[in-house]
Tab-separated table of C-alpha atoms and ligand atoms in Angstrom:
chain	number	residue	atom	x	y	z
A	134	UNK	CA	-61.251	218.233	70.364
A	135	UNK	CA	-64.781	217.347	71.422
A	136	UNK	CA	-64.790	214.309	73.669
A	137	UNK	CA	-68.298	213.228	72.690
A	138	UNK	CA	-67.650	213.478	68.934
A	139	UNK	CA	-64.500	211.449	69.456
A	140	UNK	CA	-66.335	208.834	71.523
A	141	UNK	CA	-68.970	208.475	68.819
A	142	UNK	CA	-66.300	207.971	66.177
A	143	UNK	CA	-64.730	205.166	68.223
A	144	UNK	CA	-68.190	203.754	68.910
A	145	UNK	CA	-68.888	203.527	65.190
A	146	UNK	CA	-65.644	201.612	64.626
A	147	UNK	CA	-65.401	198.966	67.371
A	148	UNK	CA	-62.352	196.702	67.258
A	149	UNK	CA	-61.771	193.670	69.490
A	150	UNK	CA	-58.638	192.482	71.320
A	151	UNK	CA	-55.378	193.020	69.412
A	152	UNK	CA	-57.199	194.262	66.303
A	153	UNK	CA	-57.609	197.866	67.520
A	154	UNK	CA	-55.775	199.086	64.404
A	155	UNK	CA	-57.946	202.042	63.471
A	156	UNK	CA	-58.422	203.112	67.075
A	157	UNK	CA	-54.747	202.838	68.002
A	158	UNK	CA	-53.514	204.549	64.851
A	159	UNK	CA	-55.898	207.422	65.506
A	160	UNK	CA	-54.597	207.643	69.073
A	161	UNK	CA	-50.994	207.762	67.772
A	162	UNK	CA	-51.875	210.448	65.255
A	163	UNK	CA	-53.633	212.684	67.759
A	164	UNK	CA	-50.935	212.305	70.441
A	165	UNK	CA	-48.221	213.128	67.908
A	166	UNK	CA	-50.091	216.172	66.661
A	167	UNK	CA	-50.270	217.384	70.268
A	168	UNK	CA	-46.499	217.066	70.660
A	169	UNK	CA	-46.335	213.899	72.786
A	170	UNK	CA	-43.561	211.407	72.316
A	171	UNK	CA	-45.403	208.283	71.338
A	172	UNK	CA	-44.388	204.661	71.821
A	173	UNK	CA	-46.301	202.041	69.906
A	174	UNK	CA	-45.812	198.674	68.258
A	175	UNK	CA	-42.861	196.800	69.735
A	176	UNK	CA	-41.728	199.841	71.731
A	177	UNK	CA	-44.924	199.741	73.753
A	178	UNK	CA	-45.483	196.036	74.364
A	179	UNK	CA	-43.842	192.659	74.688
A	180	UNK	CA	-45.779	190.482	72.281
A	181	UNK	CA	-44.476	187.184	73.679
A	182	UNK	CA	-46.356	187.414	76.966
A	183	UNK	CA	-49.749	187.536	75.287
A	184	UNK	CA	-51.859	184.521	76.244
A	185	UNK	CA	-53.954	184.606	73.116
A	186	UNK	CA	-54.074	186.442	69.798
A	187	UNK	CA	-56.710	186.360	67.073
A	188	UNK	CA	-56.027	184.160	64.023
A	189	UNK	CA	-53.907	185.850	61.368
A	190	UNK	CA	-56.828	185.979	58.899
A	191	UNK	CA	-58.946	187.930	61.397
A	192	UNK	CA	-56.060	190.333	62.037
A	193	UNK	CA	-55.492	190.884	58.329
A	194	UNK	CA	-59.175	191.515	57.740
A	195	UNK	CA	-59.257	194.012	60.605
A	196	UNK	CA	-56.185	195.763	59.244
A	197	UNK	CA	-57.721	196.110	55.778
A	198	UNK	CA	-60.901	197.444	57.343
A	199	UNK	CA	-58.883	199.976	59.370
A	200	UNK	CA	-57.045	201.143	56.231
A	201	UNK	CA	-60.336	201.527	54.397
A	202	UNK	CA	-61.683	203.594	57.283
A	203	UNK	CA	-58.873	206.095	57.425
A	204	UNK	CA	-56.068	204.510	59.480
A	205	UNK	CA	-52.605	205.802	58.613
A	206	UNK	CA	-50.784	203.042	56.644
A	207	UNK	CA	-47.364	204.085	57.925
A	208	UNK	CA	-48.461	203.873	61.565
A	209	UNK	CA	-50.266	200.583	60.942
A	210	UNK	CA	-47.109	198.933	59.658
A	211	UNK	CA	-45.648	198.927	63.158
A	212	UNK	CA	-48.827	197.367	64.559
A	213	UNK	CA	-48.593	194.231	62.458
A	214	UNK	CA	-49.386	191.073	64.430
A	215	UNK	CA	-51.710	192.983	66.759
A	216	UNK	CA	-49.188	195.263	68.460
A	217	UNK	CA	-51.840	197.845	69.238
A	218	UNK	CA	-50.703	199.370	72.553
A	219	UNK	CA	-49.972	203.101	72.505
A	220	UNK	CA	-48.134	205.129	75.153
A	221	UNK	CA	-48.137	208.930	75.056
A	222	UNK	CA	-45.441	210.681	77.087
A	223	UNK	CA	-45.334	214.370	77.933
A	224	UNK	CA	-42.442	215.716	79.970
A	225	UNK	CA	-42.698	218.817	82.127
A	226	UNK	CA	-40.163	221.618	82.294
A	227	UNK	CA	-38.557	220.162	85.425
A	228	UNK	CA	-38.047	216.658	86.791
A	229	UNK	CA	-40.694	215.376	89.147
A	230	UNK	CA	-43.123	212.531	89.709
A	231	UNK	CA	-44.315	210.220	86.956
A	232	UNK	CA	-48.096	210.021	86.769
A	233	UNK	CA	-49.903	207.576	84.571
A	234	UNK	CA	-53.491	206.980	83.458
A	235	UNK	CA	-54.709	203.756	81.837
A	236	UNK	CA	-57.425	203.783	79.150
A	237	UNK	CA	-58.615	200.552	77.525
A	238	UNK	CA	-59.549	200.634	73.832
A	239	UNK	CA	-61.062	197.269	72.859
A	240	UNK	CA	-64.627	196.340	71.930
A	241	UNK	CA	-66.580	193.067	72.118
A	242	UNK	CA	-67.931	190.495	69.660
A	243	UNK	CA	-71.579	191.529	70.102
A	244	UNK	CA	-74.061	192.721	67.469
A	245	UNK	CA	-75.295	196.160	68.445
A	246	UNK	CA	-79.017	196.807	68.783
A	247	UNK	CA	-80.688	198.761	65.963
A	248	UNK	CA	-83.656	199.637	68.167
A	249	UNK	CA	-84.339	203.371	67.857
A	250	UNK	CA	-84.680	203.565	71.624
A	251	UNK	CA	-80.916	202.895	71.660
A	252	UNK	CA	-79.182	206.280	71.258
A	253	UNK	CA	-76.317	205.141	68.998
A	254	UNK	CA	-78.903	203.718	66.554
A	255	UNK	CA	-81.178	206.773	66.750
A	256	UNK	CA	-78.353	209.312	66.498
A	257	UNK	CA	-76.515	207.515	63.694
A	258	UNK	CA	-73.406	206.302	65.458
A	259	UNK	CA	-74.285	202.624	65.814
A	260	UNK	CA	-71.442	200.181	65.068
A	261	UNK	CA	-70.512	200.032	61.393
A	262	UNK	CA	-68.793	196.712	61.974
A	263	UNK	CA	-71.547	194.105	62.219
A	264	UNK	CA	-70.950	191.627	65.005
A	265	UNK	CA	-68.714	193.987	66.950
A	266	UNK	CA	-69.659	196.613	69.474
A	267	UNK	CA	-68.343	198.902	72.180
A	268	UNK	CA	-70.515	197.349	74.885
A	269	UNK	CA	-68.298	198.145	77.876
A	270	UNK	CA	-67.601	201.856	77.374
A	271	UNK	CA	-63.965	201.591	76.282
A	272	UNK	CA	-64.825	203.949	73.393
A	273	UNK	CA	-65.591	206.572	76.054
A	274	UNK	CA	-62.429	205.739	78.022
A	275	UNK	CA	-60.235	206.219	74.918
A	276	UNK	CA	-61.926	209.524	74.061
A	277	UNK	CA	-61.494	210.741	77.657
A	278	UNK	CA	-57.775	209.871	77.485
A	279	UNK	CA	-57.268	211.874	74.297
A	280	UNK	CA	-59.230	214.854	75.599
A	281	UNK	CA	-57.052	214.796	78.732
A	282	UNK	CA	-53.944	214.614	76.535
A	283	UNK	CA	-55.015	217.793	74.769
A	284	UNK	CA	-55.776	219.681	77.970
A	285	UNK	CA	-52.321	218.931	79.398
A	286	UNK	CA	-50.449	220.494	76.485
A	287	UNK	CA	-48.735	223.797	77.211
A	288	UNK	CA	-49.050	223.530	80.998
A	289	UNK	CA	-46.000	224.311	83.050
A	290	UNK	CA	-45.420	221.249	85.213
A	291	UNK	CA	-42.814	219.223	87.073
A	292	UNK	CA	-42.583	215.551	86.188
A	293	UNK	CA	-43.869	213.259	83.482
A	294	UNK	CA	-47.309	212.350	82.230
A	295	UNK	CA	-47.643	208.861	80.780
A	296	UNK	CA	-50.905	207.979	79.070
A	297	UNK	CA	-51.410	204.262	78.505
A	298	UNK	CA	-53.860	203.235	75.788
A	299	UNK	CA	-54.231	199.517	76.387
A	300	UNK	CA	-55.467	196.920	73.917
A	301	UNK	CA	-57.228	193.658	74.771
A	302	UNK	CA	-58.648	194.273	78.221
A	303	UNK	CA	-61.613	191.970	77.624
A	304	UNK	CA	-60.789	188.319	78.182
A	305	UNK	CA	-57.458	189.099	79.845
A	306	UNK	CA	-55.473	187.968	76.793
A	307	UNK	CA	-52.463	189.942	77.959
A	308	UNK	CA	-53.022	193.530	76.819
A	309	UNK	CA	-51.918	194.881	80.192
A	310	UNK	CA	-49.246	192.283	80.897
A	311	UNK	CA	-47.546	192.925	77.569
A	312	UNK	CA	-47.184	196.581	78.653
A	313	UNK	CA	-45.971	195.582	82.136
A	314	UNK	CA	-43.415	193.226	80.650
A	315	UNK	CA	-42.016	196.048	78.484
A	316	UNK	CA	-41.269	198.006	81.673
A	317	UNK	CA	-43.615	200.853	80.762
A	318	UNK	CA	-44.898	201.355	84.323
A	319	UNK	CA	-41.633	200.626	86.135
A	320	UNK	CA	-40.970	204.324	86.755
A	321	UNK	CA	-44.591	205.265	87.531
A	322	UNK	CA	-45.158	206.849	90.950
A	323	UNK	CA	-48.934	207.190	90.686
A	324	UNK	CA	-51.225	205.182	88.430
A	325	UNK	CA	-54.915	205.801	87.897
A	326	UNK	CA	-57.242	203.317	86.173
A	327	UNK	CA	-60.913	204.034	85.695
A	328	UNK	CA	-64.184	202.598	84.448
A	329	UNK	CA	-67.544	204.197	83.799
A	330	UNK	CA	-70.169	202.108	85.529
A	331	UNK	CA	-73.919	201.988	85.105
A	332	UNK	CA	-74.445	200.592	88.567
A	333	UNK	CA	-73.849	204.024	90.126
A	334	UNK	CA	-76.012	207.130	89.632
A	335	UNK	CA	-74.965	210.146	87.571
A	336	UNK	CA	-72.620	212.375	89.576
A	337	UNK	CA	-71.136	209.463	91.526
A	338	UNK	CA	-67.448	209.001	91.972
A	339	UNK	CA	-65.601	206.281	93.848
A	340	UNK	CA	-61.968	207.167	94.468
A	341	UNK	CA	-61.096	203.474	94.567
A	342	UNK	CA	-62.726	200.120	94.108
A	343	UNK	CA	-62.879	196.596	95.337
A	344	UNK	CA	-64.580	193.379	94.264
A	345	UNK	CA	-62.120	192.792	91.433
A	346	UNK	CA	-61.610	189.077	91.165
A	347	UNK	CA	-58.542	187.170	90.142
A	348	UNK	CA	-59.486	185.107	87.120
A	349	UNK	CA	-58.108	182.440	84.784
A	350	UNK	CA	-59.577	181.664	81.374
A	351	UNK	CA	-58.790	178.265	79.896
A	352	UNK	CA	-59.420	176.425	76.672
A	353	UNK	CA	-59.346	172.610	76.774
A	354	UNK	CA	-59.386	170.120	73.928
A	355	UNK	CA	-60.251	166.418	74.288
A	356	UNK	CA	-59.052	164.065	71.560
A	357	UNK	CA	-60.606	160.616	71.081
A	358	UNK	CA	-61.182	158.162	68.258
A	359	UNK	CA	-64.179	158.271	65.956
A	360	UNK	CA	-66.035	155.136	65.071
A	361	UNK	CA	-69.410	153.893	63.775
A	362	UNK	CA	-71.874	154.307	66.626
A	363	UNK	CA	-73.939	151.323	65.457
A	364	UNK	CA	-71.428	148.743	64.232
A	365	UNK	CA	-68.325	149.472	66.318
A	366	UNK	CA	-69.077	151.773	69.258
A	367	UNK	CA	-66.540	149.957	71.451
A	368	UNK	CA	-63.734	150.873	69.011
A	369	UNK	CA	-64.385	154.576	69.503
A	370	UNK	CA	-63.175	156.887	72.242
A	371	UNK	CA	-65.855	159.485	72.874
A	372	UNK	CA	-64.277	162.913	73.330
A	373	UNK	CA	-67.581	164.563	74.119
A	374	UNK	CA	-68.197	162.148	76.948
A	375	UNK	CA	-64.865	163.024	78.532
A	376	UNK	CA	-65.651	166.726	78.171
A	377	UNK	CA	-69.134	166.286	79.630
A	378	UNK	CA	-67.674	164.401	82.614
A	379	UNK	CA	-65.244	167.258	83.142
A	380	UNK	CA	-67.993	169.879	82.822
A	381	UNK	CA	-70.108	168.392	85.605
A	382	UNK	CA	-67.149	167.978	87.912
A	383	UNK	CA	-65.795	171.469	87.263
A	384	UNK	CA	-69.150	172.818	88.396
A	385	UNK	CA	-69.190	170.404	91.355
A	386	UNK	CA	-66.200	172.016	93.073
A	387	UNK	CA	-66.665	173.117	96.669
A	388	UNK	CA	-67.270	176.694	97.871
A	389	UNK	CA	-64.394	178.296	99.764
A	390	UNK	CA	-64.812	179.723	103.231
A	391	UNK	CA	-62.266	182.531	102.790
A	392	UNK	CA	-63.209	183.801	99.363
A	393	UNK	CA	-65.944	184.511	96.882
A	394	UNK	CA	-65.510	182.171	93.933
A	395	UNK	CA	-67.000	181.624	90.487
A	396	UNK	CA	-66.558	178.856	87.983
A	397	UNK	CA	-68.129	178.539	84.575
A	398	UNK	CA	-67.895	176.291	81.552
A	399	UNK	CA	-69.055	178.745	78.911
A	400	UNK	CA	-68.514	176.655	75.782
A	401	UNK	CA	-68.734	172.928	75.107
A	402	UNK	CA	-68.561	171.815	71.495
A	403	UNK	CA	-67.993	168.514	69.800
A	404	UNK	CA	-69.290	165.876	67.469
A	405	UNK	CA	-70.759	165.896	63.995
A	406	UNK	CA	-73.618	163.356	63.691
A	407	UNK	CA	-75.716	160.921	65.728
A	408	UNK	CA	-74.040	157.859	64.217
A	409	UNK	CA	-70.434	158.915	64.800
A	410	UNK	CA	-68.492	158.622	68.056
A	411	UNK	CA	-67.066	162.149	68.415
A	412	UNK	CA	-63.283	162.326	68.303
A	413	UNK	CA	-62.902	165.934	69.410
A	414	UNK	CA	-64.462	168.235	71.973
A	415	UNK	CA	-63.596	171.810	72.888
A	416	UNK	CA	-64.337	173.445	76.198
A	417	UNK	CA	-63.903	177.042	77.373
A	418	UNK	CA	-63.761	177.590	81.117
A	419	UNK	CA	-63.176	180.406	83.565
A	420	UNK	CA	-62.503	180.560	87.282
A	421	UNK	CA	-62.655	183.642	89.495
A	422	UNK	CA	-61.924	184.320	93.148
A	423	UNK	CA	-61.642	187.353	95.379
A	424	UNK	CA	-58.376	185.842	96.645
A	425	UNK	CA	-55.540	185.267	94.200
A	426	UNK	CA	-54.300	182.068	95.878
A	427	UNK	CA	-57.758	180.555	95.792
A	428	UNK	CA	-58.114	181.328	92.099
A	429	UNK	CA	-54.831	179.495	91.536
A	430	UNK	CA	-56.249	176.582	93.532
A	431	UNK	CA	-59.399	176.559	91.379
A	432	UNK	CA	-57.281	176.632	88.227
A	433	UNK	CA	-55.289	173.640	89.501
A	434	UNK	CA	-58.456	171.710	90.335
A	435	UNK	CA	-59.962	172.398	86.903
A	436	UNK	CA	-56.789	171.100	85.230
A	437	UNK	CA	-56.857	167.995	87.408
A	438	UNK	CA	-60.529	167.314	86.620
A	439	UNK	CA	-59.836	167.617	82.890
A	440	UNK	CA	-56.852	165.274	83.156
A	441	UNK	CA	-58.758	162.605	85.038
A	442	UNK	CA	-61.929	162.915	82.962
A	443	UNK	CA	-59.832	162.428	79.834
A	444	UNK	CA	-58.096	159.402	81.356
A	445	UNK	CA	-61.401	157.871	82.395
A	446	UNK	CA	-62.487	157.817	78.749
A	447	UNK	CA	-59.038	157.003	77.344
A	448	UNK	CA	-58.652	160.365	75.637
A	449	UNK	CA	-55.777	162.707	75.010
A	450	UNK	CA	-56.198	166.275	76.112
A	451	UNK	CA	-54.616	169.707	75.967
A	452	UNK	CA	-55.219	172.761	78.191
A	453	UNK	CA	-54.212	176.334	77.355
A	454	UNK	CA	-54.512	179.312	79.680
A	455	UNK	CA	-55.894	182.043	77.408
A	456	UNK	CA	-56.485	184.875	79.840
A	457	UNK	CA	-55.924	186.130	83.355
A	458	UNK	CA	-56.313	189.020	85.769
A	459	UNK	CA	-55.570	189.491	89.425
A	460	UNK	CA	-57.091	191.288	92.403
A	461	UNK	CA	-56.906	195.040	92.944
A	462	UNK	CA	-56.161	197.086	96.029
A	463	UNK	CA	-56.631	200.862	95.746
A	464	UNK	CA	-54.192	202.976	97.782
A	465	UNK	CA	-56.015	205.269	100.199
A	466	UNK	CA	-53.704	208.205	99.444
A	467	UNK	CA	-54.904	208.250	95.843
A	468	UNK	CA	-58.518	207.464	96.765
A	469	UNK	CA	-58.568	210.614	98.907
A	470	UNK	CA	-56.783	212.669	96.265
A	471	UNK	CA	-59.371	211.719	93.624
A	472	UNK	CA	-62.282	212.547	95.934
A	473	UNK	CA	-60.801	215.897	96.944
A	474	UNK	CA	-60.372	216.886	93.301
A	475	UNK	CA	-63.838	215.587	92.327
A	476	UNK	CA	-65.407	217.830	94.965
A	477	UNK	CA	-64.136	220.866	93.034
A	478	UNK	CA	-65.954	219.854	89.837
A	479	UNK	CA	-69.577	220.693	89.252
A	480	UNK	CA	-71.459	217.585	88.248
A	481	UNK	CA	-69.964	215.323	90.878
A	482	UNK	CA	-72.288	215.154	93.844
A	483	UNK	CA	-72.008	211.658	95.333
A	484	UNK	CA	-68.672	210.745	96.815
A	485	UNK	CA	-67.685	207.287	97.927
A	486	UNK	CA	-64.283	206.015	98.950
A	487	UNK	CA	-64.478	202.466	97.660
A	488	UNK	CA	-67.020	201.126	95.163
A	489	UNK	CA	-67.638	197.519	94.199
A	490	UNK	CA	-67.280	196.812	90.488
A	491	UNK	CA	-67.676	193.054	90.683
A	492	UNK	CA	-65.677	191.888	87.691
A	493	UNK	CA	-62.123	191.347	86.540
A	494	UNK	CA	-59.701	193.658	84.734
A	495	UNK	CA	-56.145	192.923	83.679
A	496	UNK	CA	-55.306	196.551	84.496
A	497	UNK	CA	-54.817	194.800	87.854
A	498	UNK	CA	-51.363	193.748	86.589
A	499	UNK	CA	-50.397	197.372	85.868
A	500	UNK	CA	-51.580	198.332	89.347
A	501	UNK	CA	-49.753	195.396	90.946
A	502	UNK	CA	-46.496	196.263	89.194
A	503	UNK	CA	-46.606	199.924	90.237
A	504	UNK	CA	-47.371	198.970	93.850
A	505	UNK	CA	-44.659	196.298	93.934
A	506	UNK	CA	-42.133	198.936	92.947
A	507	UNK	CA	-43.228	201.323	95.678
A	508	UNK	CA	-45.664	203.460	93.691
A	509	UNK	CA	-49.331	204.059	94.446
A	510	UNK	CA	-52.337	203.151	92.348
A	511	UNK	CA	-56.097	203.245	92.357
A	512	UNK	CA	-58.984	202.083	90.194
A	513	UNK	CA	-61.763	204.659	90.263
A	514	UNK	CA	-65.380	204.231	89.249
A	515	UNK	CA	-67.533	206.922	87.664
A	516	UNK	CA	-71.326	206.676	87.634
A	517	UNK	CA	-72.792	206.560	84.135
A	518	UNK	CA	-76.213	204.999	84.630
A	519	UNK	CA	-78.091	203.337	81.782
A	520	UNK	CA	-80.865	200.800	81.944
A	521	UNK	CA	-79.019	197.867	80.383
A	522	UNK	CA	-76.152	195.701	81.539
A	523	UNK	CA	-72.585	195.891	80.316
A	524	UNK	CA	-71.756	193.518	77.467
A	525	UNK	CA	-75.309	193.612	76.097
A	526	UNK	CA	-76.545	194.827	72.654
A	527	UNK	CA	-78.323	197.864	74.151
A	528	UNK	CA	-75.436	199.006	76.317
A	529	UNK	CA	-74.616	202.695	76.227
A	530	UNK	CA	-72.906	205.245	78.451
A	531	UNK	CA	-74.371	208.536	79.649
A	532	UNK	CA	-72.277	210.962	77.625
A	533	UNK	CA	-72.688	213.694	80.226
A	534	UNK	CA	-70.077	211.871	82.294
A	535	UNK	CA	-67.375	212.309	79.658
A	536	UNK	CA	-66.522	216.025	80.019
A	537	UNK	CA	-66.793	215.728	83.820
A	538	UNK	CA	-64.336	212.859	83.850
A	539	UNK	CA	-61.874	214.768	81.674
A	540	UNK	CA	-62.036	217.665	84.167
A	541	UNK	CA	-61.474	215.267	87.047
A	542	UNK	CA	-58.422	213.598	85.498
A	543	UNK	CA	-57.032	217.003	84.558
A	544	UNK	CA	-57.367	218.166	88.172
A	545	UNK	CA	-55.730	214.976	89.430
A	546	UNK	CA	-52.823	215.352	86.997
A	547	UNK	CA	-52.343	219.015	87.868
A	548	UNK	CA	-52.299	218.209	91.565
A	549	UNK	CA	-49.701	215.454	91.227
A	550	UNK	CA	-47.550	217.503	88.843
A	551	UNK	CA	-47.631	220.641	91.001
A	552	UNK	CA	-49.637	222.894	88.689
A	553	UNK	CA	-51.524	225.500	90.699
B	974	ZN	ZN1	-66.034	194.628	79.607
B	975	ZN	ZN1	-64.606	197.373	80.508
């Protein structure tokens, strides 16, 4: 199995949160062919804890597209309703520790660049699904996970290897939490999450990371009364006005002395014409903080601002939390273990204990769960420098990092599972 060929195949077929049908069915197929016991569909995730799922029409379309592009229909049946998590389990010859690696599989709703300076366009593996793109490197993560799976087969070890292929990382819709809620990581002694990052040079490895912010994503709706803007403006209740009042006040929240914070209203929509008082407005908001309590405080304040802005304009309102993630603390035992193993691999030349990713990842809930139950976890960062930012149409990874990362994870697994 060539990790780069595999990555390019996933890159060509990007699927967003809870529609990773082709990707997940391919993961199931490969893991099965390697002799893993594979949990997927309802065995792998608790669908009720998801904060958000795509509309049924989008899911059906994605499923048809996956079938057309080679997904196994029998496997897909169990993934109905977006149950796209896959867990591969390989047991050693003797009992021992349970080690787990998390790989995220989802893509983003971005149209990929067709500029020939962009390698996927020039080399013929640009996204075949217009409007969707692997712009965060999860295609590479999934390929790395499968290549690791293959390398572990036939080794004589003590313990259990659990490979988690997680859907819906982007947006924090509950991909990770649905796996947590199913109890998948309850027996895990050591959990490793990773991300390729273009903010570090080639050859860089951080055994752990910081800067992961707790975040809450919310969708709010304001409901008013429409009316003629010329003949009866006073009969209307302007939903857009309530939303605009909320927007300004959400952004007017104070800084916090104990924590980095972010707040953003990313979407504000409403209204149909200049002569109609708008009766509906939709707003999409996120808060982030380097301290979990402070993020909760921000979330509470946002909800209060929406409530009072709606009241001020005599509107009804509704708020839904659509996504979340928490903070991450990497255990030093695993940070050191990763660095020690990376030093044995040619290609890694820059070693750092803790790197700063500066984002949010709901893998934080997997990490939190393992640590709460007495296990250890870390989130490592691997340098894969490219000139463009993540989540942009020209994003790419440096494919040279893929085989190196497979070697690293293999070494880490061997060390934990006592393979000399
Ligand atoms: Zn991302
Ligand atoms: Zn990512």
